[in-house]
Coordinates of C-alpha atoms in Angstrom, one line a residue:
M73 CA -55.0 90.3 110.7
I74 CA -54.7 93.7 112.3
F75 CA -57.3 95.3 114.6
A76 CA -56.9 99.0 114.8
Y77 CA -58.8 101.6 116.9
N78 CA -58.3 105.3 117.4
K79 CA -61.3 106.9 118.9
E80 CA -59.7 110.4 119.3
H81 CA -58.9 110.8 115.6
V82 CA -61.1 108.4 113.7
G83 CA -64.1 108.0 116.0
D84 CA -65.8 104.9 117.4
V85 CA -64.7 102.7 114.4
L86 CA -62.8 99.4 114.6
M87 CA -60.7 98.8 111.5
V88 CA -59.9 95.2 110.7
I89 CA -57.2 94.9 108.1
V90 CA -57.1 91.4 106.6
A91 CA -54.6 91.8 103.8
D92 CA -52.5 94.2 101.9
D93 CA -54.4 95.7 99.0
K94 CA -51.1 96.8 97.4
G95 CA -52.8 99.9 96.1
Q96 CA -55.4 98.1 94.0
E97 CA -58.8 99.5 93.4
N98 CA -61.4 98.3 95.9
R99 CA -65.1 98.5 96.5
V100 CA -66.9 99.1 99.8
E101 CA -70.2 97.5 100.7
R102 CA -72.0 98.7 103.9
K103 CA -74.8 97.0 105.7
G104 CA -75.8 98.6 109.0
N105 CA -72.7 99.4 111.0
V106 CA -70.5 97.0 109.0
A107 CA -68.5 97.9 105.9
R108 CA -66.7 95.3 103.9
V109 CA -63.7 96.4 101.7
S110 CA -62.8 94.1 98.8
L111 CA -60.7 94.2 95.7
L112 CA -62.5 95.1 92.5
E113 CA -60.4 92.6 90.5
D114 CA -61.1 89.4 92.3
G115 CA -63.4 90.2 95.3
Q116 CA -60.8 89.4 97.9
V117 CA -61.7 90.9 101.3
V118 CA -58.9 93.2 102.5
A119 CA -60.6 95.0 105.4
W120 CA -63.7 95.6 107.5
N121 CA -64.8 98.9 109.2
I122 CA -67.1 98.4 112.1
F123 CA -68.9 101.7 113.1
E124 CA -70.2 102.5 116.6
V125 CA -68.2 99.5 117.6
S126 CA -68.4 100.2 121.4
T127 CA -72.2 99.5 121.2
I128 CA -71.3 96.0 119.9
L129 CA -68.1 95.0 121.7
G130 CA -68.3 97.3 124.8
E131 CA -65.6 99.8 125.7
I132 CA -62.3 99.3 123.8
E133 CA -59.0 100.0 125.5
G134 CA -56.0 101.3 123.8
S135 CA -55.2 103.2 120.6
G136 CA -53.5 102.0 117.4
Q137 CA -53.1 98.2 117.0
I138 CA -55.2 96.5 119.7
E139 CA -56.0 93.0 120.8
L140 CA -59.6 91.7 121.1
T141 CA -60.7 89.0 123.5
E142 CA -62.3 85.8 122.3
E143 CA -65.6 87.1 123.5
Q144 CA -65.3 90.3 121.5
V145 CA -64.4 88.4 118.4
T146 CA -67.4 86.2 118.8
K147 CA -69.6 89.3 119.2
L148 CA -68.0 90.8 116.1
N149 CA -68.7 87.7 114.0
E150 CA -72.3 87.7 115.3
E151 CA -72.6 91.3 114.1
L152 CA -71.2 90.3 110.6
A153 CA -73.7 87.5 110.4
K154 CA -76.6 89.6 111.6
T155 CA -76.0 92.2 108.9
G156 CA -75.8 89.6 106.2
F157 CA -72.2 88.9 105.6
S158 CA -71.0 85.3 105.4
E159 CA -67.3 85.8 106.3
T160 CA -65.9 85.7 109.8
V161 CA -62.8 87.1 111.4
A162 CA -60.3 85.4 113.7
T163 CA -58.1 86.8 116.4
E164 CA -54.3 86.5 116.7
N165 CA -53.1 87.2 120.1
E166 CA -49.4 86.5 119.6
P167 CA -47.3 89.7 119.8
K168 CA -46.4 91.3 116.5
I169 CA -43.5 93.5 117.7
V170 CA -41.0 91.3 119.4
I171 CA -37.4 90.8 120.4
G172 CA -35.4 89.0 117.8
F173 CA -31.9 87.6 117.2
V174 CA -30.0 88.2 114.0
K175 CA -28.5 84.8 113.2
S176 CA -26.9 85.8 110.0
C177 CA -26.3 89.0 107.9
K178 CA -25.0 89.3 104.4
K179 CA -24.8 92.1 101.9
H180 CA -27.7 92.4 99.3
P181 CA -26.3 91.4 95.9
D182 CA -28.0 94.3 94.2
S183 CA -27.6 97.1 96.7
D184 CA -24.7 98.9 98.4
H185 CA -26.7 99.7 101.6
L186 CA -29.1 96.8 102.1
S187 CA -28.4 93.6 104.0
I188 CA -30.2 90.3 104.1
T189 CA -30.7 88.8 107.5
Q190 CA -32.0 85.6 108.9
T191 CA -33.6 86.7 112.2
E192 CA -35.1 84.4 114.8
V193 CA -38.3 85.8 116.3
D194 CA -39.6 83.1 118.6
N195 CA -39.5 79.3 119.2
G196 CA -37.0 78.8 116.5
T197 CA -39.0 80.6 113.8
V198 CA -36.6 82.5 111.5
L199 CA -37.7 85.3 109.2
Q200 CA -35.7 86.6 106.2
I201 CA -35.7 90.4 106.7
V202 CA -34.0 92.9 104.4
C203 CA -32.6 95.8 106.4
G204 CA -31.1 99.1 105.4
A205 CA -29.6 100.1 108.7
P206 CA -25.8 100.7 108.6
N207 CA -25.3 99.1 112.1
I208 CA -27.0 95.8 111.4
K209 CA -24.8 92.7 112.0
A210 CA -25.1 89.1 113.0
G211 CA -25.3 88.4 116.7
Q212 CA -27.5 91.3 117.7
K213 CA -30.6 91.3 119.7
V214 CA -33.1 93.6 118.0
V215 CA -36.7 94.6 117.8
V216 CA -38.7 93.0 114.9
A217 CA -42.0 94.1 113.6
K218 CA -43.5 90.9 112.1
P219 CA -46.0 90.8 109.2
G220 CA -49.3 91.9 110.6
A221 CA -47.8 94.5 112.9
M222 CA -48.9 98.1 113.0
M223 CA -46.2 100.7 113.8
P224 CA -46.9 103.6 116.2
D225 CA -47.2 105.9 113.1
G226 CA -49.8 103.7 111.5
L227 CA -47.5 102.0 109.0
M228 CA -48.6 98.4 108.5
I229 CA -46.0 95.7 108.0
W230 CA -46.5 93.1 105.2
P231 CA -44.2 90.7 103.4
G232 CA -42.5 92.5 100.5
V233 CA -39.7 92.4 98.0
L234 CA -36.7 94.7 98.1
R235 CA -34.5 94.8 95.1
G236 CA -35.6 91.3 94.1
V237 CA -35.2 89.7 97.6
E238 CA -38.2 88.7 99.7
S239 CA -38.5 90.3 103.2
F240 CA -40.8 89.2 105.9
G241 CA -40.9 92.0 108.5
M242 CA -38.9 95.0 109.6
I243 CA -36.0 95.4 112.1
C244 CA -36.8 98.6 113.9
S245 CA -35.0 101.8 115.0
A246 CA -35.8 103.6 118.2
G247 CA -37.4 106.4 116.2
E248 CA -39.7 104.0 114.3
L249 CA -40.8 102.6 117.7
R250 CA -41.4 106.2 118.9
L251 CA -39.3 105.6 122.0
P252 CA -38.6 108.6 124.2
D253 CA -35.2 110.3 123.6
A254 CA -34.7 108.2 120.4
P255 CA -31.4 109.1 118.8
T256 CA -31.5 111.0 115.5
K257 CA -28.6 109.0 114.1
K258 CA -29.8 106.4 111.6
G259 CA -29.6 102.8 112.7
I260 CA -31.6 99.9 114.3
L261 CA -32.1 99.7 118.1
E262 CA -29.6 97.3 119.6
L263 CA -30.8 95.5 122.7
P264 CA -28.8 93.9 125.6
F265 CA -27.8 90.4 125.0
D266 CA -29.9 89.1 127.9
A267 CA -33.1 90.3 126.1
V268 CA -35.4 87.3 125.6
V269 CA -36.1 86.3 122.0
G270 CA -39.9 86.2 121.2
E271 CA -41.0 88.4 124.0
A272 CA -43.3 91.3 123.1
F273 CA -41.5 94.7 123.0
P274 CA -43.3 97.5 124.7
V275 CA -44.2 100.3 122.3
G276 CA -45.3 103.5 124.0
N277 CA -47.6 102.7 126.9
K278 CA -48.8 99.3 125.6
R279 CA -47.4 96.1 124.4
A280 CA -47.4 95.4 120.7

């Protein structure tokens, strides 16, 4: 679940992205300051838009992907119930853009530029991530955007399939992370070996 807020460009609207709609048609039902977005085909809820959200949750800090406190999530669910919706939302406070370790890397069987990695992201959790960077290799410390992450440019990371192989995240370049003085040369950002796997990686002026 992704909580996103950008008061400067979108207004006082909290966007709660629940799932990837994969480009399918959807319908929007609004009650008061709450709009529910669901798929036309099966009714699955994929997002919520909460308008004038600061009047409900108080002042919200940050821009882009944000974290809500437990108290704010409780107030959000109270607002959903008050406006007549039966669903609830939950918070996930674990970082989504973290330091990872590439445990293994092999060539994709159906591509001359993709590689299939097994990348540890925290506490022994290993994600299969397909990567197109020319400098990817086993033994690197890297930055991983896990499923449910929102990149600085607004791109949302979901599980996907690349040339028939499942991929659960993205190994990031300095440019994708919008780091200052990011090199123009294509390739993932390589971190010092003493970087701690699982720690949140700072993106811009906030932690992911």
